[in-house]
PDB file of C-alpha atoms in Angstrom:
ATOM      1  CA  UNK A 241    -202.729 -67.291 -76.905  1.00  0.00           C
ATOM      2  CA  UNK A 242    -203.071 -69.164 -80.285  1.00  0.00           C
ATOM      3  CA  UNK A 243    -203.156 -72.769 -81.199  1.00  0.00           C
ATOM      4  CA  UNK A 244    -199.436 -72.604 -82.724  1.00  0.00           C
ATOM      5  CA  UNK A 245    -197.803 -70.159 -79.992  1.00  0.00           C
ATOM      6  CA  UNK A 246    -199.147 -73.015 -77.307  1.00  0.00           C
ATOM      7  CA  UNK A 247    -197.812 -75.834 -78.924  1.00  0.00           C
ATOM      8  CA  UNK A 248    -194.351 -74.014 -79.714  1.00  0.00           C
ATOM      9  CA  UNK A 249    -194.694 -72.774 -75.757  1.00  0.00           C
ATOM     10  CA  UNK A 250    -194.850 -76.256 -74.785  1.00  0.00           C
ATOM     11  CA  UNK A 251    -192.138 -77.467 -76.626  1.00  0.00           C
ATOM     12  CA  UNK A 252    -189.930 -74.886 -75.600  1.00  0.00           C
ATOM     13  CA  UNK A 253    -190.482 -75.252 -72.241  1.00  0.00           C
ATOM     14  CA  UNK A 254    -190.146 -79.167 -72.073  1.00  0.00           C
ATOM     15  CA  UNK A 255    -186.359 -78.978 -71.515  1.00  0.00           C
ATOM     16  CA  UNK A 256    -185.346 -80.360 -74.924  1.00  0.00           C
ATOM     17  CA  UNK A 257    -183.069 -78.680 -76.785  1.00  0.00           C
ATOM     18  CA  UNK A 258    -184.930 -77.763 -80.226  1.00  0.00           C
ATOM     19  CA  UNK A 259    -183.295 -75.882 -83.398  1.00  0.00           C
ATOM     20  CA  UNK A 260    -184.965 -72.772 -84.692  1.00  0.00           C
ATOM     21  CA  UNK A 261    -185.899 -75.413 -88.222  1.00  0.00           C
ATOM     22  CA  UNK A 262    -187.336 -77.708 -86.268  1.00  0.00           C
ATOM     23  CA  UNK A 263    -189.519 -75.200 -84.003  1.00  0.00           C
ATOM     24  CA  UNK A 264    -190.789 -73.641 -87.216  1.00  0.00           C
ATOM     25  CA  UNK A 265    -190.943 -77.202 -89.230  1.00  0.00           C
ATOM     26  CA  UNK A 266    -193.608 -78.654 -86.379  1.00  0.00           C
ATOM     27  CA  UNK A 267    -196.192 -80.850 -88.189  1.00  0.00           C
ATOM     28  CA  UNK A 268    -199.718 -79.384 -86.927  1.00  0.00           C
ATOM     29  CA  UNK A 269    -201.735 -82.758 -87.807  1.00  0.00           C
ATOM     30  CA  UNK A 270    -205.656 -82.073 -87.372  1.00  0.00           C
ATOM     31  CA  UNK A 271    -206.222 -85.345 -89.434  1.00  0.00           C
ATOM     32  CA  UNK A 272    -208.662 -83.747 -91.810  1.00  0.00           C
ATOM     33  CA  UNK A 273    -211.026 -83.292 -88.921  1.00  0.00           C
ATOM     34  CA  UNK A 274    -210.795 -79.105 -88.750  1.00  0.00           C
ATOM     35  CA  UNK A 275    -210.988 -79.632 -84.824  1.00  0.00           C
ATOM     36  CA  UNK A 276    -207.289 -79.685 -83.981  1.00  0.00           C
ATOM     37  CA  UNK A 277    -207.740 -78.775 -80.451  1.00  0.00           C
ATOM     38  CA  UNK A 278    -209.899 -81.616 -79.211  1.00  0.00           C
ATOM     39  CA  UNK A 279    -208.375 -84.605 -81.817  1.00  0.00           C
ATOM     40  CA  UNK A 280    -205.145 -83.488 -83.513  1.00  0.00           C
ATOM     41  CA  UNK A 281    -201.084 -83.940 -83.006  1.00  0.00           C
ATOM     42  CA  UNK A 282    -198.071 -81.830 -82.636  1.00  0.00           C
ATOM     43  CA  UNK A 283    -194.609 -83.339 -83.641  1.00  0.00           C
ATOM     44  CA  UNK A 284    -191.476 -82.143 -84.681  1.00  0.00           C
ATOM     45  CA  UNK A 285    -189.650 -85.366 -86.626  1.00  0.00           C
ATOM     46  CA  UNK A 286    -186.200 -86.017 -86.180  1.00  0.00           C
ATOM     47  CA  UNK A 287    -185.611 -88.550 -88.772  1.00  0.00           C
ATOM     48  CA  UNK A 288    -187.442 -91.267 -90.767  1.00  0.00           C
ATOM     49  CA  UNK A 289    -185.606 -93.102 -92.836  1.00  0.00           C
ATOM     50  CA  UNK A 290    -185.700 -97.217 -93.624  1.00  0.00           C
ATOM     51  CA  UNK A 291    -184.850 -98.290 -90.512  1.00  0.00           C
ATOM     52  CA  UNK A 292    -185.988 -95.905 -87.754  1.00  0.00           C
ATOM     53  CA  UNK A 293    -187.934 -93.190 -86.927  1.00  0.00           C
ATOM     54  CA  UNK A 294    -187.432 -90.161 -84.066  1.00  0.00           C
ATOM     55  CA  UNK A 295    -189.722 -87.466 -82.724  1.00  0.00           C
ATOM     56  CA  UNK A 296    -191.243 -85.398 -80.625  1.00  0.00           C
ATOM     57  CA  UNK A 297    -194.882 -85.066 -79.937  1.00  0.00           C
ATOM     58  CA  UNK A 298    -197.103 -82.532 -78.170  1.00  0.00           C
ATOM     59  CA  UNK A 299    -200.561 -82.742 -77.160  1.00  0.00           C
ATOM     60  CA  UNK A 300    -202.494 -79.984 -75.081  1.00  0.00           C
ATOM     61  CA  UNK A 301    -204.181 -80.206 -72.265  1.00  0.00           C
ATOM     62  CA  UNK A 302    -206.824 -82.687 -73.069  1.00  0.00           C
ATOM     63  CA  UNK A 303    -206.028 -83.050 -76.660  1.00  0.00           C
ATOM     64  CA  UNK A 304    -206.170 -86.449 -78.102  1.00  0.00           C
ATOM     65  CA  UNK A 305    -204.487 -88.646 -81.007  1.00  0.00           C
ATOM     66  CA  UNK A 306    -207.508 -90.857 -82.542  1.00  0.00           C
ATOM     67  CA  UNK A 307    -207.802 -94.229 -82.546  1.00  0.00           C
ATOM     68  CA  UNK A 308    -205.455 -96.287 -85.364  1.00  0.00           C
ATOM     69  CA  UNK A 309    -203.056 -98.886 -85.815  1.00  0.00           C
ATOM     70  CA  UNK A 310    -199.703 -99.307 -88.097  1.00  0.00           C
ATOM     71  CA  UNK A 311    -200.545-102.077 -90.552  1.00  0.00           C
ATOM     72  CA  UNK A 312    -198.170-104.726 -92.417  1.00  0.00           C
ATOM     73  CA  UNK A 313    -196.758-102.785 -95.290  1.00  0.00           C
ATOM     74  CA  UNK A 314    -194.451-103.830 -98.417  1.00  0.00           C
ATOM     75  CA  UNK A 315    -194.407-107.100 -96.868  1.00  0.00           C
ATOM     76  CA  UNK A 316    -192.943-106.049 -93.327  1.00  0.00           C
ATOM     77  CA  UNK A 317    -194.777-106.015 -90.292  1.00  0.00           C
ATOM     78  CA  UNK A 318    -195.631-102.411 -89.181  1.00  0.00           C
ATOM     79  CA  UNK A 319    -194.626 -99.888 -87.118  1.00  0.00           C
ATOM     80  CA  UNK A 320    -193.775-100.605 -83.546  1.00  0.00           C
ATOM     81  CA  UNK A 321    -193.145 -97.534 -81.579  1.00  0.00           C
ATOM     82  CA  UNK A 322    -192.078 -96.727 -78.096  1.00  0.00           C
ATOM     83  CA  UNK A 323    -193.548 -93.446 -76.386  1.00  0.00           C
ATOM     84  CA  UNK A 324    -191.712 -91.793 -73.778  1.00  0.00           C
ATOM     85  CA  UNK A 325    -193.896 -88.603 -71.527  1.00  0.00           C
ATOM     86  CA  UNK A 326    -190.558 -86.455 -71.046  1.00  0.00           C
ATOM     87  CA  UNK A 327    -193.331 -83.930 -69.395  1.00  0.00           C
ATOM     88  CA  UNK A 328    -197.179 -84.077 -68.128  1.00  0.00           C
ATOM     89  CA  UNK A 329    -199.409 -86.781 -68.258  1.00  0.00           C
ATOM     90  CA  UNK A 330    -200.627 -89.463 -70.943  1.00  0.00           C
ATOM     91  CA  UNK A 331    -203.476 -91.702 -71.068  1.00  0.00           C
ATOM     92  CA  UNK A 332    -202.493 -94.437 -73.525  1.00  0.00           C
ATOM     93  CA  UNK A 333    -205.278 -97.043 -74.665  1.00  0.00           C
ATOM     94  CA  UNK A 334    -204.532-100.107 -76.433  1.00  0.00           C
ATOM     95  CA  UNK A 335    -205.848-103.562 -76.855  1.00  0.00           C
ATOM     96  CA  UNK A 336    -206.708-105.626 -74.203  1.00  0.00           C
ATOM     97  CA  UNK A 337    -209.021-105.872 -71.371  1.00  0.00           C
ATOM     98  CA  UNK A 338    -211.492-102.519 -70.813  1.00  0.00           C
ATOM     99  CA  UNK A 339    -209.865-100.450 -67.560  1.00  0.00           C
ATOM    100  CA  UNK A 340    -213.177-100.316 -65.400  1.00  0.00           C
ATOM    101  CA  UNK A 341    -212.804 -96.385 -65.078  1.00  0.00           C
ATOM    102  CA  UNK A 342    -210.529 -94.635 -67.699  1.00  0.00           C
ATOM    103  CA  UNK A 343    -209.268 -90.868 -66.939  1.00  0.00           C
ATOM    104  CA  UNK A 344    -209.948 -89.768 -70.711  1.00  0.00           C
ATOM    105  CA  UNK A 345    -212.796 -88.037 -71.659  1.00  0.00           C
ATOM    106  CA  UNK A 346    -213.691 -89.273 -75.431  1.00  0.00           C
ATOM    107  CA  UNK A 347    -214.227 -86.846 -77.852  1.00  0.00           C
ATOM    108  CA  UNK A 348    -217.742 -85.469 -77.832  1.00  0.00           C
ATOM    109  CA  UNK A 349    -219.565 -86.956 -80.700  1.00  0.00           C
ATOM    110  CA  UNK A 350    -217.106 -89.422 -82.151  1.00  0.00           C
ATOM    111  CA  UNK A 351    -217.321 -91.809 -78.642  1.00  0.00           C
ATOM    112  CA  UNK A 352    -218.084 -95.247 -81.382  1.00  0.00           C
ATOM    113  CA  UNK A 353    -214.414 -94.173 -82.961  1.00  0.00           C
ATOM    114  CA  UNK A 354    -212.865 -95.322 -79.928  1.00  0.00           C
ATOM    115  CA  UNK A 355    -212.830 -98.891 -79.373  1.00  0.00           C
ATOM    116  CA  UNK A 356    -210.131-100.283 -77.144  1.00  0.00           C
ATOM    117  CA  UNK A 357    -210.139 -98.916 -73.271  1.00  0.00           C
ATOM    118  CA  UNK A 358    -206.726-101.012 -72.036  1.00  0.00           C
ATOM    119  CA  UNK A 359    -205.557 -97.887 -70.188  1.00  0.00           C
ATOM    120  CA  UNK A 360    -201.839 -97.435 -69.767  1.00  0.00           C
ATOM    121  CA  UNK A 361    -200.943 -94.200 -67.616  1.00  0.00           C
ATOM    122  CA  UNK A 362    -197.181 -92.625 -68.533  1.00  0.00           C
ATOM    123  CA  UNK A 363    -195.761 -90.277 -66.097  1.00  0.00           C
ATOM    124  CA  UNK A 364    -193.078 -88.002 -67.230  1.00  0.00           C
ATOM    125  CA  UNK A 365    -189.812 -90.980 -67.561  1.00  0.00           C
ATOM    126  CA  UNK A 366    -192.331 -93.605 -67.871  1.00  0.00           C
ATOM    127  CA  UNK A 367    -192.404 -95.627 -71.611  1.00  0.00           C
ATOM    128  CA  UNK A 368    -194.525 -98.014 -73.034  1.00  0.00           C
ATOM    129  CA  UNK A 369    -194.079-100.153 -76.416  1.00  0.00           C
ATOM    130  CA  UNK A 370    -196.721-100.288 -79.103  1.00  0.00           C
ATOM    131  CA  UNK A 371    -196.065-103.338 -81.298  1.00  0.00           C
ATOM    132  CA  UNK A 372    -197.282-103.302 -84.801  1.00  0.00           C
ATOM    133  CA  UNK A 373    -200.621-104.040 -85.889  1.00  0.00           C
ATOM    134  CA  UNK A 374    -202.127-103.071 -82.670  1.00  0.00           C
ATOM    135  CA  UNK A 375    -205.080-100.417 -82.060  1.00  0.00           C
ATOM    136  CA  UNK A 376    -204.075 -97.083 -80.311  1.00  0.00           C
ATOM    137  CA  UNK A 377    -204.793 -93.507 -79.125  1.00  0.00           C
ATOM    138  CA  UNK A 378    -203.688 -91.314 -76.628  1.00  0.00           C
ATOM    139  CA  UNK A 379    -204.644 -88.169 -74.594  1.00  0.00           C
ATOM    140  CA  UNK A 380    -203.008 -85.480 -72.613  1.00  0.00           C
ATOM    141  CA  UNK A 381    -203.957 -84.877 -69.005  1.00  0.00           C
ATOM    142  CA  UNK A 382    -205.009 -81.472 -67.161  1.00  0.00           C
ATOM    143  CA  UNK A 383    -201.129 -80.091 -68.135  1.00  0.00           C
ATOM    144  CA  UNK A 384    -200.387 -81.388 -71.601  1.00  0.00           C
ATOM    145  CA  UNK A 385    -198.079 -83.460 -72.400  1.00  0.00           C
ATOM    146  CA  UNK A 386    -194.238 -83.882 -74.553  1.00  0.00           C
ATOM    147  CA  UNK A 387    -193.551 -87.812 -75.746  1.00  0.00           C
ATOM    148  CA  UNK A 388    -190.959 -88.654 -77.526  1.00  0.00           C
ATOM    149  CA  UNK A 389    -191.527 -91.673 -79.938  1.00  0.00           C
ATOM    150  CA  UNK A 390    -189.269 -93.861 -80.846  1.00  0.00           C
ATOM    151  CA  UNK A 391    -190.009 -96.540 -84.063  1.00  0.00           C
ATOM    152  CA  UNK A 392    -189.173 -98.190 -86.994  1.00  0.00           C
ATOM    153  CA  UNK A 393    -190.321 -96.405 -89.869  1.00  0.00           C
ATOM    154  CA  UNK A 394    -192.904 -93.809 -90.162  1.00  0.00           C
ATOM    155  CA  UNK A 395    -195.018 -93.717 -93.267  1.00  0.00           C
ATOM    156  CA  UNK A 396    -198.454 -91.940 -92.449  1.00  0.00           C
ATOM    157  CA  UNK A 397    -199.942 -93.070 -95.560  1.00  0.00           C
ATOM    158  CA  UNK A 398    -200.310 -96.548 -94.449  1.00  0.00           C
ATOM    159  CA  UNK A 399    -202.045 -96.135 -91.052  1.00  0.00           C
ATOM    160  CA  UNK A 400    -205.304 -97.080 -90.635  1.00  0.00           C
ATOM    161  CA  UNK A 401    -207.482 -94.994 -88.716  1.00  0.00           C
ATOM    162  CA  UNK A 402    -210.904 -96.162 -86.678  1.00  0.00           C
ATOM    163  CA  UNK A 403    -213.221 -92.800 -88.079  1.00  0.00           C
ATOM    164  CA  UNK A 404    -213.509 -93.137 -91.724  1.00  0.00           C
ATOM    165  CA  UNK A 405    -213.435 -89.925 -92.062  1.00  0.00           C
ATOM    166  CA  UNK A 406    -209.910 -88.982 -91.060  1.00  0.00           C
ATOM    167  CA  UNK A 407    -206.733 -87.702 -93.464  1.00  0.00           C
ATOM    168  CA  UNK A 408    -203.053 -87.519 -92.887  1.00  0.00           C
ATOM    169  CA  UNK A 409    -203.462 -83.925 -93.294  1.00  0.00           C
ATOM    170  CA  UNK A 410    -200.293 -81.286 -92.149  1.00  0.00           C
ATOM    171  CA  UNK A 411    -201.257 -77.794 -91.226  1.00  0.00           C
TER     172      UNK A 411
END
Protein backbone atom coordinates (compact mmCIF):
# COMPACT_ATOMS: atom_id res chain seq x y z
CA UNK A 1 0.00 0.00 0.00
CA UNK A 2 1.20 3.64 -0.57
CA UNK A 3 2.48 6.29 1.72
CA UNK A 4 -0.96 8.36 1.45
CA UNK A 5 -3.51 5.25 1.45
CA UNK A 6 -1.59 4.28 4.99
CA UNK A 7 -1.84 7.42 6.54
CA UNK A 8 -5.61 7.95 5.35
CA UNK A 9 -6.02 4.01 6.61
CA UNK A 10 -4.88 5.04 9.88
CA UNK A 11 -6.91 7.85 10.31
CA UNK A 12 -9.89 6.20 9.33
CA UNK A 13 -9.55 3.54 11.46
CA UNK A 14 -8.67 5.58 14.71
CA UNK A 15 -12.37 5.98 15.65
CA UNK A 16 -12.60 9.72 14.95
CA UNK A 17 -15.11 10.89 13.01
CA UNK A 18 -13.33 12.72 9.90
CA UNK A 19 -15.18 14.68 6.91
CA UNK A 20 -14.44 13.65 3.37
CA UNK A 21 -12.43 17.68 3.20
CA UNK A 22 -10.53 16.97 5.85
CA UNK A 23 -9.44 13.26 4.76
CA UNK A 24 -8.43 14.70 1.40
CA UNK A 25 -7.01 18.19 3.00
CA UNK A 26 -4.29 16.00 5.26
CA UNK A 27 -1.00 17.99 5.41
CA UNK A 28 1.77 15.31 4.28
CA UNK A 29 4.80 17.32 6.01
CA UNK A 30 8.26 15.62 4.94
CA UNK A 31 9.99 18.89 6.19
CA UNK A 32 12.02 19.35 3.06
CA UNK A 33 13.86 16.18 3.91
CA UNK A 34 12.33 13.86 0.76
CA UNK A 35 12.33 10.93 3.42
CA UNK A 36 8.77 11.20 4.70
CA UNK A 37 8.61 7.75 5.95
CA UNK A 38 11.42 7.72 8.48
CA UNK A 39 11.13 11.81 9.62
CA UNK A 40 7.88 13.39 8.40
CA UNK A 41 4.12 14.23 9.88
CA UNK A 42 0.59 13.56 9.04
CA UNK A 43 -2.14 16.04 10.34
CA UNK A 44 -5.38 17.02 9.43
CA UNK A 45 -5.94 20.77 11.20
CA UNK A 46 -9.05 21.62 12.67
CA UNK A 47 -8.59 25.21 13.27
CA UNK A 48 -5.84 27.82 13.88
CA UNK A 49 -6.83 30.93 14.48
CA UNK A 50 -5.40 33.74 17.24
CA UNK A 51 -6.15 32.01 20.08
CA UNK A 52 -6.06 28.23 19.58
CA UNK A 53 -5.12 25.62 17.53
CA UNK A 54 -6.79 21.82 16.91
CA UNK A 55 -5.57 18.72 15.11
CA UNK A 56 -4.95 15.54 14.40
CA UNK A 57 -1.67 13.90 13.81
CA UNK A 58 -0.51 10.57 12.39
CA UNK A 59 2.74 9.00 12.45
CA UNK A 60 3.54 5.37 11.10
CA UNK A 61 4.96 2.79 12.57
CA UNK A 62 8.30 4.10 13.52
CA UNK A 63 7.97 7.40 11.87
CA UNK A 64 9.28 10.34 13.68
CA UNK A 65 8.62 14.28 14.06
CA UNK A 66 12.30 15.95 14.29
CA UNK A 67 13.62 17.68 16.88
CA UNK A 68 12.29 21.64 17.33
CA UNK A 69 10.86 23.99 19.60
CA UNK A 70 8.01 26.90 19.28
CA UNK A 71 9.88 30.15 19.86
CA UNK A 72 8.62 33.67 21.33
CA UNK A 73 6.94 35.30 18.42
CA UNK A 74 5.35 38.96 17.88
CA UNK A 75 6.18 39.47 21.37
CA UNK A 76 4.16 36.41 22.90
CA UNK A 77 5.62 33.48 24.27
CA UNK A 78 5.21 30.45 21.91
CA UNK A 79 3.30 27.69 21.33
CA UNK A 80 2.40 25.40 24.15
CA UNK A 81 0.68 22.32 23.01
CA UNK A 82 -0.89 19.35 24.62
CA UNK A 83 -0.66 15.85 22.74
CA UNK A 84 -3.14 13.31 23.33
CA UNK A 85 -2.26 9.25 21.69
CA UNK A 86 -6.12 8.54 20.96
CA UNK A 87 -4.42 5.17 19.37
CA UNK A 88 -0.85 3.26 19.45
CA UNK A 89 2.11 4.26 21.05
CA UNK A 90 4.33 7.55 21.35
CA UNK A 91 7.73 8.14 22.46
CA UNK A 92 7.86 11.83 23.38
CA UNK A 93 11.41 13.45 24.20
CA UNK A 94 11.80 16.70 25.73
CA UNK A 95 14.15 18.56 27.94
CA UNK A 96 15.37 17.30 30.93
CA UNK A 97 17.39 14.57 32.31
CA UNK A 98 18.64 11.71 29.50
CA UNK A 99 16.18 8.39 30.10
CA UNK A 100 19.08 5.74 30.58
CA UNK A 101 17.48 3.48 27.75
CA UNK A 102 15.02 5.23 25.30
CA UNK A 103 12.60 2.91 23.04
CA UNK A 104 13.23 5.20 19.84
CA UNK A 105 15.48 4.33 17.35
CA UNK A 106 17.04 7.82 15.94
CA UNK A 107 17.01 8.34 12.51
CA UNK A 108 19.91 6.71 10.73
CA UNK A 109 22.35 9.37 9.85
CA UNK A 110 20.92 12.47 11.45
CA UNK A 111 21.55 10.86 15.33
CA UNK A 112 23.57 14.72 16.28
CA UNK A 113 19.90 16.34 15.26
CA UNK A 114 18.53 14.89 18.24
CA UNK A 115 19.55 16.35 21.38
CA UNK A 116 17.22 15.97 24.32
CA UNK A 117 16.47 12.11 25.50
CA UNK A 118 13.77 13.08 28.56
CA UNK A 119 11.54 10.22 27.42
CA UNK A 120 7.84 10.56 28.06
CA UNK A 121 5.80 7.32 26.95
CA UNK A 122 1.83 8.16 25.94
CA UNK A 123 -0.45 5.29 25.80
CA UNK A 124 -3.60 5.66 23.89
CA UNK A 125 -5.74 8.33 26.70
CA UNK A 126 -2.52 9.36 28.08
CA UNK A 127 -1.49 13.44 27.47
CA UNK A 128 1.38 15.33 28.09
CA UNK A 129 1.92 19.32 27.89
CA UNK A 130 4.70 20.90 25.90
CA UNK A 131 5.21 24.47 27.15
CA UNK A 132 6.66 26.98 24.83
CA UNK A 133 10.15 27.41 24.10
CA UNK A 134 10.99 23.92 24.91
CA UNK A 135 12.92 21.27 22.58
CA UNK A 136 10.78 18.33 21.18
CA UNK A 137 10.25 15.28 18.92
CA UNK A 138 8.31 12.37 18.87
CA UNK A 139 8.06 8.81 17.39
CA UNK A 140 5.50 6.18 16.76
CA UNK A 141 5.90 2.71 18.20
CA UNK A 142 5.68 -0.86 16.38
CA UNK A 143 1.66 0.15 15.51
CA UNK A 144 1.67 3.83 14.66
CA UNK A 145 0.19 6.16 16.29
CA UNK A 146 -3.12 9.08 16.14
CA UNK A 147 -2.45 12.32 18.68
CA UNK A 148 -4.49 14.85 18.83
CA UNK A 149 -2.81 18.27 19.68
CA UNK A 150 -4.19 20.74 21.33
CA UNK A 151 -2.38 24.58 21.41
CA UNK A 152 -2.40 28.04 21.17
CA UNK A 153 -1.61 29.12 17.86
CA UNK A 154 0.06 27.33 15.12
CA UNK A 155 2.31 29.26 12.81
CA UNK A 156 4.94 26.79 11.20
CA UNK A 157 6.97 29.53 9.97
CA UNK A 158 8.30 30.40 13.28
CA UNK A 159 9.51 27.01 14.59
CA UNK A 160 12.85 26.36 14.91
CA UNK A 161 14.10 23.15 13.95
CA UNK A 162 17.52 21.28 15.37
CA UNK A 163 18.80 20.03 11.43
CA UNK A 164 19.50 23.09 9.52
CA UNK A 165 18.47 21.66 6.81
CA UNK A 166 14.75 21.23 7.36
CA UNK A 167 11.56 23.28 5.60
CA UNK A 168 7.97 23.63 6.53
CA UNK A 169 7.28 21.94 3.38
CA UNK A 170 3.36 20.40 2.62
CA UNK A 171 3.12 17.54 0.21
Amino acid sequence: MDYHKRVVKMFQDSGIAFTKEEIAGIDYADFGLDRIEIEGLNLIVYENNDRYCAKEMVLLPGQTCPEHLHPPRNGEEGKRETFRCRKGTVYLYVEGEKTPSVHSTLPKGQEKYYTVMHEVVLHAGEQYTIEPNTKHWFQAGSEGAVISEFSSPSDDASDIFTNPEIQRVIK
